[in-house]
Short mmCIF file of C-alpha atoms in Angstrom, two decimals:
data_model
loop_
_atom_site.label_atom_id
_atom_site.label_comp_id
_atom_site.label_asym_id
_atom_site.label_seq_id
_atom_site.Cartn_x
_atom_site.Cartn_y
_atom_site.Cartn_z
CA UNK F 1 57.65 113.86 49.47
CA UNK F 2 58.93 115.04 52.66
CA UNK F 3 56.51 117.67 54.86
CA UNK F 4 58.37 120.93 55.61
CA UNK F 5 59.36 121.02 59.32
CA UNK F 6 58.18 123.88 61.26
CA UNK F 7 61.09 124.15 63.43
CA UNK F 8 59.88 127.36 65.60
CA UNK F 9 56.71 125.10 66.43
CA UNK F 10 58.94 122.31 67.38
CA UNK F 11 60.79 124.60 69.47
CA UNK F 12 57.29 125.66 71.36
CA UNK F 13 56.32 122.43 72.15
CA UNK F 14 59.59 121.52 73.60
CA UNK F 15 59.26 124.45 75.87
CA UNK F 16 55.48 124.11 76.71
CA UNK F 17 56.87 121.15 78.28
CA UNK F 18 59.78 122.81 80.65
CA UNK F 19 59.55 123.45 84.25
CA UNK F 20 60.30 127.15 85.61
CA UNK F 21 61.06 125.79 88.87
CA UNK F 22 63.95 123.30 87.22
CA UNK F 23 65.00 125.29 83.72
CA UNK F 24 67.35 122.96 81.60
CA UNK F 25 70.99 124.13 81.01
CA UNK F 26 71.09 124.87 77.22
CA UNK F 27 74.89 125.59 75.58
CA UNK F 28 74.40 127.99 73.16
CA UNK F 29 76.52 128.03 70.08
CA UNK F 30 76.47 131.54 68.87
CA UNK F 31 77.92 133.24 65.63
CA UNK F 32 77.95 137.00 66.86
CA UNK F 33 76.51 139.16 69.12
CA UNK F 34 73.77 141.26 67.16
CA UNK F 35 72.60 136.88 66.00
CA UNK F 36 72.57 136.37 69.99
CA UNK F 37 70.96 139.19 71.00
CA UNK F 38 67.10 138.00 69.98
CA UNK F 39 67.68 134.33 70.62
CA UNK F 40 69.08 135.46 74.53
CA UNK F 41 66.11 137.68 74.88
CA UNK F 42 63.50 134.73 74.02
CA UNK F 43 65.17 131.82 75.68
CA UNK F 44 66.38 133.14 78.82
CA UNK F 45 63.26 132.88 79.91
CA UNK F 46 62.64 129.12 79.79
CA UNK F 47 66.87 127.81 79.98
CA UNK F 48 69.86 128.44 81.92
CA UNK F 49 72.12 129.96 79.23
CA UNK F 50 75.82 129.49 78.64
CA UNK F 51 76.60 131.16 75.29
CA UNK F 52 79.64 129.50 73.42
CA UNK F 53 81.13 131.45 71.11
CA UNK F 54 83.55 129.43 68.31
CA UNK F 55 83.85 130.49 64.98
CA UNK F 56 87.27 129.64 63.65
CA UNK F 57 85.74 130.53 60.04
CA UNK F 58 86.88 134.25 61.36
CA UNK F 59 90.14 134.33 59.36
CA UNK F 60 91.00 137.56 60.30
CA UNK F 61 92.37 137.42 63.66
CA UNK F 62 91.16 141.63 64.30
CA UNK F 63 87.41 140.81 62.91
CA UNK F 64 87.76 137.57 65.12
CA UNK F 65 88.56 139.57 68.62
CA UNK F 66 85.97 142.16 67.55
CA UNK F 67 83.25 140.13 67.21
CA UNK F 68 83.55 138.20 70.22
CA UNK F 69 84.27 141.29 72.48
CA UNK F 70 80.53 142.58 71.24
CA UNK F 71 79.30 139.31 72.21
CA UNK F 72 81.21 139.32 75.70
CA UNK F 73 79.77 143.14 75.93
CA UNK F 74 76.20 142.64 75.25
CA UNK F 75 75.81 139.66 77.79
CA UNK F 76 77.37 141.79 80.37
CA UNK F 77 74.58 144.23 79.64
CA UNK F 78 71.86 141.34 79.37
CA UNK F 79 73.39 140.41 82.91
CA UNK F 80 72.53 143.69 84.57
CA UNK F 81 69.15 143.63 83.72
CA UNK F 82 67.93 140.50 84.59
CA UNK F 83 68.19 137.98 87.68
CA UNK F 84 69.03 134.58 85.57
CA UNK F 85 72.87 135.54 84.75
CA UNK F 86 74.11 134.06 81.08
CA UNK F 87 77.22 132.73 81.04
CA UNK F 88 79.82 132.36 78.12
CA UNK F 89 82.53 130.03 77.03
CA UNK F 90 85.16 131.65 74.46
CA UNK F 91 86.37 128.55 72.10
CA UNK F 92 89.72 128.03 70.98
CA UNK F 93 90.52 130.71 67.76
CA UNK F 94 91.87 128.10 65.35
CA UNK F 95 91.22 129.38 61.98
CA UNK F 96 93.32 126.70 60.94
CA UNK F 97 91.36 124.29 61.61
CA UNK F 98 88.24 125.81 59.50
CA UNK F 99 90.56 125.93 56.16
CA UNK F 100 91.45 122.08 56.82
CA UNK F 101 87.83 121.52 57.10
CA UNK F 102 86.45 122.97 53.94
CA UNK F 103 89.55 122.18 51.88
CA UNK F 104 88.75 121.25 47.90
CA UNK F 105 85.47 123.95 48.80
CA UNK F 106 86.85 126.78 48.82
CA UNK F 107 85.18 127.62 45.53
CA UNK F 108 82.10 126.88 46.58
CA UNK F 109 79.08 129.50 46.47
CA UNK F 110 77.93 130.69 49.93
CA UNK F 111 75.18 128.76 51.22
CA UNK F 112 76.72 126.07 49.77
CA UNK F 113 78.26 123.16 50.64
CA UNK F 114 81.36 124.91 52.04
CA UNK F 115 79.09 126.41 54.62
CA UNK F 116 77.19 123.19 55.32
CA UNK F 117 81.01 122.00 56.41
CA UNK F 118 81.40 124.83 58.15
CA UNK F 119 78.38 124.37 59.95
CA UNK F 120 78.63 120.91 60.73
CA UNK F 121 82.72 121.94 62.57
CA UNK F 122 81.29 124.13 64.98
CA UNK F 123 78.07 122.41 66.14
CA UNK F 124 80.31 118.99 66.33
CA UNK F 125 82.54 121.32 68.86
CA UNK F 126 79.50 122.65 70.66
CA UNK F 127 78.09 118.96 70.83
CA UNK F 128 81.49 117.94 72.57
CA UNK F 129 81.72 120.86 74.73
CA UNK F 130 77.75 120.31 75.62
CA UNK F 131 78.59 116.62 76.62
CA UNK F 132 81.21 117.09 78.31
CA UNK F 133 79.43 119.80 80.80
CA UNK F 134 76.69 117.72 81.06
CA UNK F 135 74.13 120.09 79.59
CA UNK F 136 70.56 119.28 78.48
CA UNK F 137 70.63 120.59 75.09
CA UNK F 138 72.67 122.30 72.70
CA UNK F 139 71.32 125.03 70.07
CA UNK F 140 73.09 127.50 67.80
CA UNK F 141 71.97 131.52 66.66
CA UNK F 142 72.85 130.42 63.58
CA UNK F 143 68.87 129.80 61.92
CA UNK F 144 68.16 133.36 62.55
CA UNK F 145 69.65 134.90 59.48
CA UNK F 146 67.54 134.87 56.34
CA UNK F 147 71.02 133.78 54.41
CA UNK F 148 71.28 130.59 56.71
CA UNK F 149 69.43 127.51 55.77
CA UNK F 150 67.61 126.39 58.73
CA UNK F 151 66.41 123.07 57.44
CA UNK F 152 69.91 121.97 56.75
CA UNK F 153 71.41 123.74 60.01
CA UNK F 154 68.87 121.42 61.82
CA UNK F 155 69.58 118.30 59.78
CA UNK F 156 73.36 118.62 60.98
CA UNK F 157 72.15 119.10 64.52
CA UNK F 158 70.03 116.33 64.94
CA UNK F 159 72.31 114.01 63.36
CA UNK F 160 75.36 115.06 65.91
CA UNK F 161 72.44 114.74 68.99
CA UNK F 162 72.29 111.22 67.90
CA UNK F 163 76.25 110.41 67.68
CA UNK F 164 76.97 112.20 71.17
CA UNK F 165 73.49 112.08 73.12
CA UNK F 166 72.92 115.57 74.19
CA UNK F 167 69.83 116.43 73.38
CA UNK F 168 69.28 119.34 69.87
CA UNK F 169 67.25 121.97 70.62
CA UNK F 170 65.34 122.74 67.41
CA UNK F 171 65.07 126.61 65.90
CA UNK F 172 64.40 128.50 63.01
CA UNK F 173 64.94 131.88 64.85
CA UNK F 174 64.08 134.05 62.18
CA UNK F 175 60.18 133.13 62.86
CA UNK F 176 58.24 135.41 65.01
CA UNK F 177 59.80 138.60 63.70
CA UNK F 178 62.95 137.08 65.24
CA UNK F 179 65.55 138.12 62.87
CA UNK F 180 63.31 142.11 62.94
CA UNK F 181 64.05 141.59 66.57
CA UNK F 182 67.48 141.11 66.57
CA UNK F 183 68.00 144.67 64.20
CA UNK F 184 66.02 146.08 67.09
CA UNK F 185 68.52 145.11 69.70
CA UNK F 186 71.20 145.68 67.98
CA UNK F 187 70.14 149.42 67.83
CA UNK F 188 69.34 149.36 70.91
CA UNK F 189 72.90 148.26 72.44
CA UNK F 190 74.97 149.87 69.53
CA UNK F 191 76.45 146.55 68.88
CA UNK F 192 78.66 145.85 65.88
CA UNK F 193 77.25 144.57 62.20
CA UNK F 194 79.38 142.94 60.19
CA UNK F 195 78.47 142.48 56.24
CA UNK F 196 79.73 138.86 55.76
CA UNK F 197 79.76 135.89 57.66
CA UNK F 198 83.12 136.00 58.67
CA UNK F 199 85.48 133.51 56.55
CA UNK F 200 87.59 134.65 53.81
CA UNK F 201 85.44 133.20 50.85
CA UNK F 202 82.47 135.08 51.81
CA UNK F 203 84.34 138.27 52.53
CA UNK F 204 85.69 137.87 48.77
CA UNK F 205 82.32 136.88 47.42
CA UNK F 206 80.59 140.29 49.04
CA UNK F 207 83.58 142.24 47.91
CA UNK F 208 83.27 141.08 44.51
CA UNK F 209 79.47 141.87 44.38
CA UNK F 210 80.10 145.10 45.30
CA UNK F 211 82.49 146.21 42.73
#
């Protein structure tokens, strides 16, 4: 039997080993902004940041632009409080390429396979965008929610680090109060909640639950 990974300890020793004088550049994947807002707060101390944002599983081109105008917002406000500036990258919006990815899933329960595909489109982009800036690692916000599974998030990581050679920073956010943390903030900065992950399926799914 396989040991269970501690990813958040994995992540610690990895930055144990990082020099403050020389930071590494880390590109962020990052789902939303209330996800971001912990995961900015702890790493900006030990990487220099650019946040990506790309989530083409936001079908709803209104959700999509008000999602990533809270994320644009709250590292504006990050940015006035603190020295080491955070950068973003805005992806492409191509829904249409999220519905050609998870075709013959669409039926698929969330946390399922469906969002394993999902998963696997927009760390594959953030590997290629990562590579192609030269960065030191690549990472996503994604681990931080209770709903996400981390192992599996970090399976599909690892194994893209090894096709395109950019080093996969390791997480399971949630640890350390993370995911506590990141309600905090998002009090804090007023940002915007939203009650599903952001593709149709799951907006039907939580719709259905409720009624």
């Amino acid at each position: 039997m396989n040991a269970i990974r501690n990813y958040q300890k994995e992540l610690d020793k990895i930055i144990e080993g990082l020099s403050s004088d020389n930071p590494p550049r880390l590109l962020l994947h990052s789902c939303c902004a209330p996800c971001s807002s912990y995961v900015l707060e702890y790493l900006r101390r030990f990487f220099k940041i650019t946040v990506f944002y790309y989530n083409p599983n936001i079908s709803v081109d209104e959700e999509y632009r008000k999602r990533v105008a809270e994320q644009k917002r709250l590292i504006e406000a990050y940015n006035e409080k603190n020295s080491h500036p955070i950068d973003i990258i805005e992806g492409d919006y191509e829904p249409e390429e999220f519905f050609t990815t998870v075709k013959g899933l669409e039926n698929c329960p969330e946390g399922g396979e469906r969002c394993f595909t999902c998963y696997e489109l927009r760390l594959r982009k953030t590997s290629q965008i990562a590579s192609k800036g030269q960065y030191d690692y690549f990472a996503t916000t994604l681990t931080i929610s209770p709903l996400k599974n981390a192992a599996k998030i970090n399976e599909i990581g690892e194994r893209i680090a090894g096709e395109c050679g950019i080093n996969w920073l390791p997480s399971d956010f949630k640890k350390k109060d993370g995911y506590k943390r990141s309600i905090e903030l998002s009090r804090e900065y007023d940002l915007y909640r939203q009650d599903y992950c952001g593709c149709i399926y799951s907006k039907i799914e939580r719709e259905n639950r409720i009624n």
